[in-house]
PDB file of N, CA and C in Angstrom:
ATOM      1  N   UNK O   1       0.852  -1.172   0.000  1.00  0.00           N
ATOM      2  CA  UNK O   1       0.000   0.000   0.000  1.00  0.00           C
ATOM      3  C   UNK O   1       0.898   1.235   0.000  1.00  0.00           C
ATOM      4  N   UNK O   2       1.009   2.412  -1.058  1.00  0.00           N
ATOM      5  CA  UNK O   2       1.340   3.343  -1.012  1.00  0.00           C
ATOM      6  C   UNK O   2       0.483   4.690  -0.993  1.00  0.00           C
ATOM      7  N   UNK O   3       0.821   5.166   0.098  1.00  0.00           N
ATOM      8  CA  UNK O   3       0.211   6.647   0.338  1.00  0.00           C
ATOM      9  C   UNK O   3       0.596   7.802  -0.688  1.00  0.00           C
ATOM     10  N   UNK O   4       0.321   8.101  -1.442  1.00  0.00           N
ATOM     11  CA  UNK O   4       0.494   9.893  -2.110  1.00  0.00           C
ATOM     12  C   UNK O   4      -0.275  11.221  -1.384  1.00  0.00           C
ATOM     13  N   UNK O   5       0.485  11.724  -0.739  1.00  0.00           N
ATOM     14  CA  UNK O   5       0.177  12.820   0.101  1.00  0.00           C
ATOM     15  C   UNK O   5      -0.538  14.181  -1.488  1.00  0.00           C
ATOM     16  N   UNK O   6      -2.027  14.374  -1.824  1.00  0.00           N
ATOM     17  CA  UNK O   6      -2.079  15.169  -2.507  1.00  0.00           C
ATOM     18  C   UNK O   6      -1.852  17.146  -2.009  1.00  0.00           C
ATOM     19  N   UNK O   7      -3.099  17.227  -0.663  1.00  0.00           N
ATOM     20  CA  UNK O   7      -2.162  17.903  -0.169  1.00  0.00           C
ATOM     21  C   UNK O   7      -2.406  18.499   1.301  1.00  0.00           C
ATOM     22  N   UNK O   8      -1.257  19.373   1.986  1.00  0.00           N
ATOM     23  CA  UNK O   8      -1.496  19.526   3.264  1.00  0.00           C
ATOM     24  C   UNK O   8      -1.595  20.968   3.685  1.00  0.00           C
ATOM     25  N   UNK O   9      -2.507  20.876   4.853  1.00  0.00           N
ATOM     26  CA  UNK O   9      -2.523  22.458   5.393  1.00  0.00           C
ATOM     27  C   UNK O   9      -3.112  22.476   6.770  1.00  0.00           C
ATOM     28  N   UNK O  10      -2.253  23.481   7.494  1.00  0.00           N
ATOM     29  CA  UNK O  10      -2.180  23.638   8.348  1.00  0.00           C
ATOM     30  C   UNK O  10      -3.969  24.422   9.036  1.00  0.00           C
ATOM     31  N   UNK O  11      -4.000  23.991  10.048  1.00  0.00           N
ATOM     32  CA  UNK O  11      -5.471  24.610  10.133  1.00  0.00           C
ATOM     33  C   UNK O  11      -5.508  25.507  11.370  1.00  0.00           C
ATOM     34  N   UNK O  12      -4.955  26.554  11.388  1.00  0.00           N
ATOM     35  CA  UNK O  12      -4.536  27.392  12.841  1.00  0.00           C
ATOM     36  C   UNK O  12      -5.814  27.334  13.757  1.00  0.00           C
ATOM     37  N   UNK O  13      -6.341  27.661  13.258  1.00  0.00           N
ATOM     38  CA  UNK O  13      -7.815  27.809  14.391  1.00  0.00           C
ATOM     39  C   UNK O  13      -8.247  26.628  14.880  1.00  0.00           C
ATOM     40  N   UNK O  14      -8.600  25.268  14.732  1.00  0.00           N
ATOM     41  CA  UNK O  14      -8.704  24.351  15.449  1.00  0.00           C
ATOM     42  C   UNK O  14      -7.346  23.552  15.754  1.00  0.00           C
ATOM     43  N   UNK O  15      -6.358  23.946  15.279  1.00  0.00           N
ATOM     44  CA  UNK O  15      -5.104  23.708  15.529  1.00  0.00           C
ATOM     45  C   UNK O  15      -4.579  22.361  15.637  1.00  0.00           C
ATOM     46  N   UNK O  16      -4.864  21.549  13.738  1.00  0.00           N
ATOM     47  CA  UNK O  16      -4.305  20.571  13.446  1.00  0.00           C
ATOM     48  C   UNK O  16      -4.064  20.677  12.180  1.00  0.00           C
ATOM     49  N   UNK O  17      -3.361  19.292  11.800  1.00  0.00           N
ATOM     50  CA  UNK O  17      -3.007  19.247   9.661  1.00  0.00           C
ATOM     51  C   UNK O  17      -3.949  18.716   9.465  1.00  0.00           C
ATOM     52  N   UNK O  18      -4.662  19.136   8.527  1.00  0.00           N
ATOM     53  CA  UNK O  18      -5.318  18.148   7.428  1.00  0.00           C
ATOM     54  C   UNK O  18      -4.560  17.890   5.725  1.00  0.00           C
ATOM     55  N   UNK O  19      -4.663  16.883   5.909  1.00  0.00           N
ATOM     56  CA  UNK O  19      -4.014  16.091   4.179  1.00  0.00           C
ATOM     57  C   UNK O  19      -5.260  15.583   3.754  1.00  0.00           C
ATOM     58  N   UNK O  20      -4.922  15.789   2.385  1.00  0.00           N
ATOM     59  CA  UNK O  20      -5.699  14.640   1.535  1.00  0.00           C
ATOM     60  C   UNK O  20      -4.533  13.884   0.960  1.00  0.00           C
ATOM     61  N   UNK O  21      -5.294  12.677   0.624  1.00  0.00           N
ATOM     62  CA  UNK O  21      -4.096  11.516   0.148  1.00  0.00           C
ATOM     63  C   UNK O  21      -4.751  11.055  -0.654  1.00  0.00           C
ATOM     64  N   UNK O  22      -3.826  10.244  -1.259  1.00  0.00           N
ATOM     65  CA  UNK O  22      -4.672   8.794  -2.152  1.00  0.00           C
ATOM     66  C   UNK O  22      -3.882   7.674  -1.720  1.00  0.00           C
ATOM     67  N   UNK O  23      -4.525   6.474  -1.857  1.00  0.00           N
ATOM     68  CA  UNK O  23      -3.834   5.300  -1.285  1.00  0.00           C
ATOM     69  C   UNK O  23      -3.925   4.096  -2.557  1.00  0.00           C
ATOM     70  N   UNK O  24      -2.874   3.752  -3.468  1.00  0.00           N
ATOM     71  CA  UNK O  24      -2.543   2.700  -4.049  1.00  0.00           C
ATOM     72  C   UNK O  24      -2.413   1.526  -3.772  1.00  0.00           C
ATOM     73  N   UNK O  25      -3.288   0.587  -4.156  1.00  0.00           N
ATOM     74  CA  UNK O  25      -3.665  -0.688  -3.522  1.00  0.00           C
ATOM     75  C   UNK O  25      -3.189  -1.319  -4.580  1.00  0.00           C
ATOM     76  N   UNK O  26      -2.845  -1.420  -5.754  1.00  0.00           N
ATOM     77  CA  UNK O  26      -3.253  -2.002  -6.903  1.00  0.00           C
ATOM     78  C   UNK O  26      -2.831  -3.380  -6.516  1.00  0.00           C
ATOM     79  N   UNK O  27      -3.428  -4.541  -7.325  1.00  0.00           N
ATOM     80  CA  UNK O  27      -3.376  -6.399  -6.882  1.00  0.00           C
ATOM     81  C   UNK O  27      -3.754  -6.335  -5.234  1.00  0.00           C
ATOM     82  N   UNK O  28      -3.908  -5.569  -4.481  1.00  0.00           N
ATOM     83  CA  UNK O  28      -4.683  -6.155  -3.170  1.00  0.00           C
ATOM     84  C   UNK O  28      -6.056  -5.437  -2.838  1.00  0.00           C
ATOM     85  N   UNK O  29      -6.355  -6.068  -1.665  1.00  0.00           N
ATOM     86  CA  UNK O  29      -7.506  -5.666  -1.426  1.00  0.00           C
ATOM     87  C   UNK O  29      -7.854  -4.048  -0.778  1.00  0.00           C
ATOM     88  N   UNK O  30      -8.818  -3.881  -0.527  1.00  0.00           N
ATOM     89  CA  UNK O  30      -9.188  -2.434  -0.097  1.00  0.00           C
ATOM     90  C   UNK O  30      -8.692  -2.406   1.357  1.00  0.00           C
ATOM     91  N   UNK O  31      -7.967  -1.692   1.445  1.00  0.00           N
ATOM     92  CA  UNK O  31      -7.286  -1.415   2.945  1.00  0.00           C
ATOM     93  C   UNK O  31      -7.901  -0.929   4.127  1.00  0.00           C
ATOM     94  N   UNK O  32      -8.416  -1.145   5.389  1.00  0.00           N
ATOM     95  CA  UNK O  32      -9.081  -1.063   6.217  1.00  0.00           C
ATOM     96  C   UNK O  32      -8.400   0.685   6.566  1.00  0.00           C
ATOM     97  N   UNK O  33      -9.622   0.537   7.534  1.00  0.00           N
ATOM     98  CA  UNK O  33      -9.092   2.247   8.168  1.00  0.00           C
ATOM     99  C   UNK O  33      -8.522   1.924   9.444  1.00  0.00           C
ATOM    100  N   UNK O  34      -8.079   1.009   9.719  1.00  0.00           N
ATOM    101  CA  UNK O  34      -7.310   1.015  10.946  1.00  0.00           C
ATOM    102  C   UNK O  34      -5.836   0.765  10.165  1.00  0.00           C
ATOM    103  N   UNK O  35      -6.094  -0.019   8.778  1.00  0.00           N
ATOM    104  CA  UNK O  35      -4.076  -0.354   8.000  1.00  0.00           C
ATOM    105  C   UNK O  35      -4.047   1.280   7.803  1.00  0.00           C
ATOM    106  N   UNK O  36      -5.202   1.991   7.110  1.00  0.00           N
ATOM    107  CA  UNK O  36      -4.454   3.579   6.737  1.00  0.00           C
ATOM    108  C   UNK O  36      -4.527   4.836   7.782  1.00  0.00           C
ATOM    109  N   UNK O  37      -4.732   4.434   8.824  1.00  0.00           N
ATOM    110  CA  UNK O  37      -4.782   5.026  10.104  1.00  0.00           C
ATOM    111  C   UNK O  37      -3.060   4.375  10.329  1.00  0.00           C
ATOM    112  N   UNK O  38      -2.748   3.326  10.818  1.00  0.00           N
ATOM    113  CA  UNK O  38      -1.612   3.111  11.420  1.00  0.00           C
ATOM    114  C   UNK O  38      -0.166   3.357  10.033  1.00  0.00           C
ATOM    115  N   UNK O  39      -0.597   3.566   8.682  1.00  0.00           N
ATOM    116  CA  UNK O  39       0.289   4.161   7.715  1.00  0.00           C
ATOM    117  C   UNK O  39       0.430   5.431   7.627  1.00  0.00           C
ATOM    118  N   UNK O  40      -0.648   6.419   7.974  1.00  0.00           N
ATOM    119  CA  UNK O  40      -0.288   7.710   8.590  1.00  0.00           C
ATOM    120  C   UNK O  40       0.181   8.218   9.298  1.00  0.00           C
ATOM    121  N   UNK O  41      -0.076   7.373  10.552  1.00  0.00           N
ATOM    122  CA  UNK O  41       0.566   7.896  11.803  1.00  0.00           C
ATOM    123  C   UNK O  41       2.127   7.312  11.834  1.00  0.00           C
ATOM    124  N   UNK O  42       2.422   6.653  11.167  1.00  0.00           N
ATOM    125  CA  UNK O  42       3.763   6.073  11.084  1.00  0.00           C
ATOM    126  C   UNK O  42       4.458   7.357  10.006  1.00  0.00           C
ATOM    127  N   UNK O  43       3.430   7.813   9.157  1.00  0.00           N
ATOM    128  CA  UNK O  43       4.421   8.641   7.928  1.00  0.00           C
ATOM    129  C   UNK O  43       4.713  10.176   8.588  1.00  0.00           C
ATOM    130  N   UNK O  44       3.393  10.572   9.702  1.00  0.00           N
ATOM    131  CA  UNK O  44       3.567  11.627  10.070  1.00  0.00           C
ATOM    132  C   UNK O  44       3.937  11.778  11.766  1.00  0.00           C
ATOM    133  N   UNK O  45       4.401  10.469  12.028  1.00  0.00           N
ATOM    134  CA  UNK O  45       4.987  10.779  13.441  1.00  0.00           C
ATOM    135  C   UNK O  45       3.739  11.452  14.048  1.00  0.00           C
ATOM    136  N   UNK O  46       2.652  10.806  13.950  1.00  0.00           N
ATOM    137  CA  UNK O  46       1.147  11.414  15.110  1.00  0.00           C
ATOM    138  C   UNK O  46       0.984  10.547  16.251  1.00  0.00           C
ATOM    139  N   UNK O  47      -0.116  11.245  17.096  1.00  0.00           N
ATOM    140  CA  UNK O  47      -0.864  10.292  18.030  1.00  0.00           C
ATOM    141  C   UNK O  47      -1.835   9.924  17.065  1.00  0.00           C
ATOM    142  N   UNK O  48      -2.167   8.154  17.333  1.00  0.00           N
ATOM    143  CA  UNK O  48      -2.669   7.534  16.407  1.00  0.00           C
ATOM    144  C   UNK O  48      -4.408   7.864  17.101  1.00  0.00           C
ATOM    145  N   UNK O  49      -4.579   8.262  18.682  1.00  0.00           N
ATOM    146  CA  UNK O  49      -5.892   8.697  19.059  1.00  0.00           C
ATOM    147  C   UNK O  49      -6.325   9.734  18.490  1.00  0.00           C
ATOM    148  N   UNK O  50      -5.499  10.659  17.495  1.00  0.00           N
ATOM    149  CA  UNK O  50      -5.842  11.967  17.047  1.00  0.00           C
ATOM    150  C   UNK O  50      -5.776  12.006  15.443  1.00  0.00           C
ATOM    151  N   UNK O  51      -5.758  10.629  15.013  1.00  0.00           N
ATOM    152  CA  UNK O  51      -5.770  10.822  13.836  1.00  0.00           C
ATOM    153  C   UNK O  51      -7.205  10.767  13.212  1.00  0.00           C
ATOM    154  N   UNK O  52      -8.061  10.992  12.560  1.00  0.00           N
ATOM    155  CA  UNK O  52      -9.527  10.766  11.844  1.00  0.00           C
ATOM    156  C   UNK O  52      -9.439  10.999  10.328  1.00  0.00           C
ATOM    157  N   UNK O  53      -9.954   9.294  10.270  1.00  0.00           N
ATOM    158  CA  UNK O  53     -10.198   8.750   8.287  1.00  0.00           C
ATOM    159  C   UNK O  53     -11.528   9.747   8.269  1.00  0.00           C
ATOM    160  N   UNK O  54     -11.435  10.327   7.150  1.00  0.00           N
ATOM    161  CA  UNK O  54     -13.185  10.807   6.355  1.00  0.00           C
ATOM    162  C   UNK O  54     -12.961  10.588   5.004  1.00  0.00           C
ATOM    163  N   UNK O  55     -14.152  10.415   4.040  1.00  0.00           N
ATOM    164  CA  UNK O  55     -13.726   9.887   3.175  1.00  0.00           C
ATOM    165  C   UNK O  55     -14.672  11.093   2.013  1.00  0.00           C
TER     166      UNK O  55
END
């Protein structure tokens, strides 16, 4: 599974990042939100309690 970070910004007033990404699966299956929850927080050095998938 590869992440492409499309893009990021800082959100001063509630005072977190939001990214959009895309996630490359190609030959496997659809990746749960707990595999692209724990591939984020690994790419961006987060607390994984503060991370939130929306789609």
């Amino acid at each position: 599974m590869k992440v492409e970070i499309l893009s990021e910004k800082e959100n001063k007033l509630l005072g977190r990042k939001e990214i959009a990404f895309q996630i490359d699966h190609i030959g496997a299956r659809s990746p749960s939100r707990a595999d692209i929850r724990s591939k984020i927080v690994a790419q961006f050095n987060a607390d994984a309690s503060s991370v939130a998938i929306s789609t």
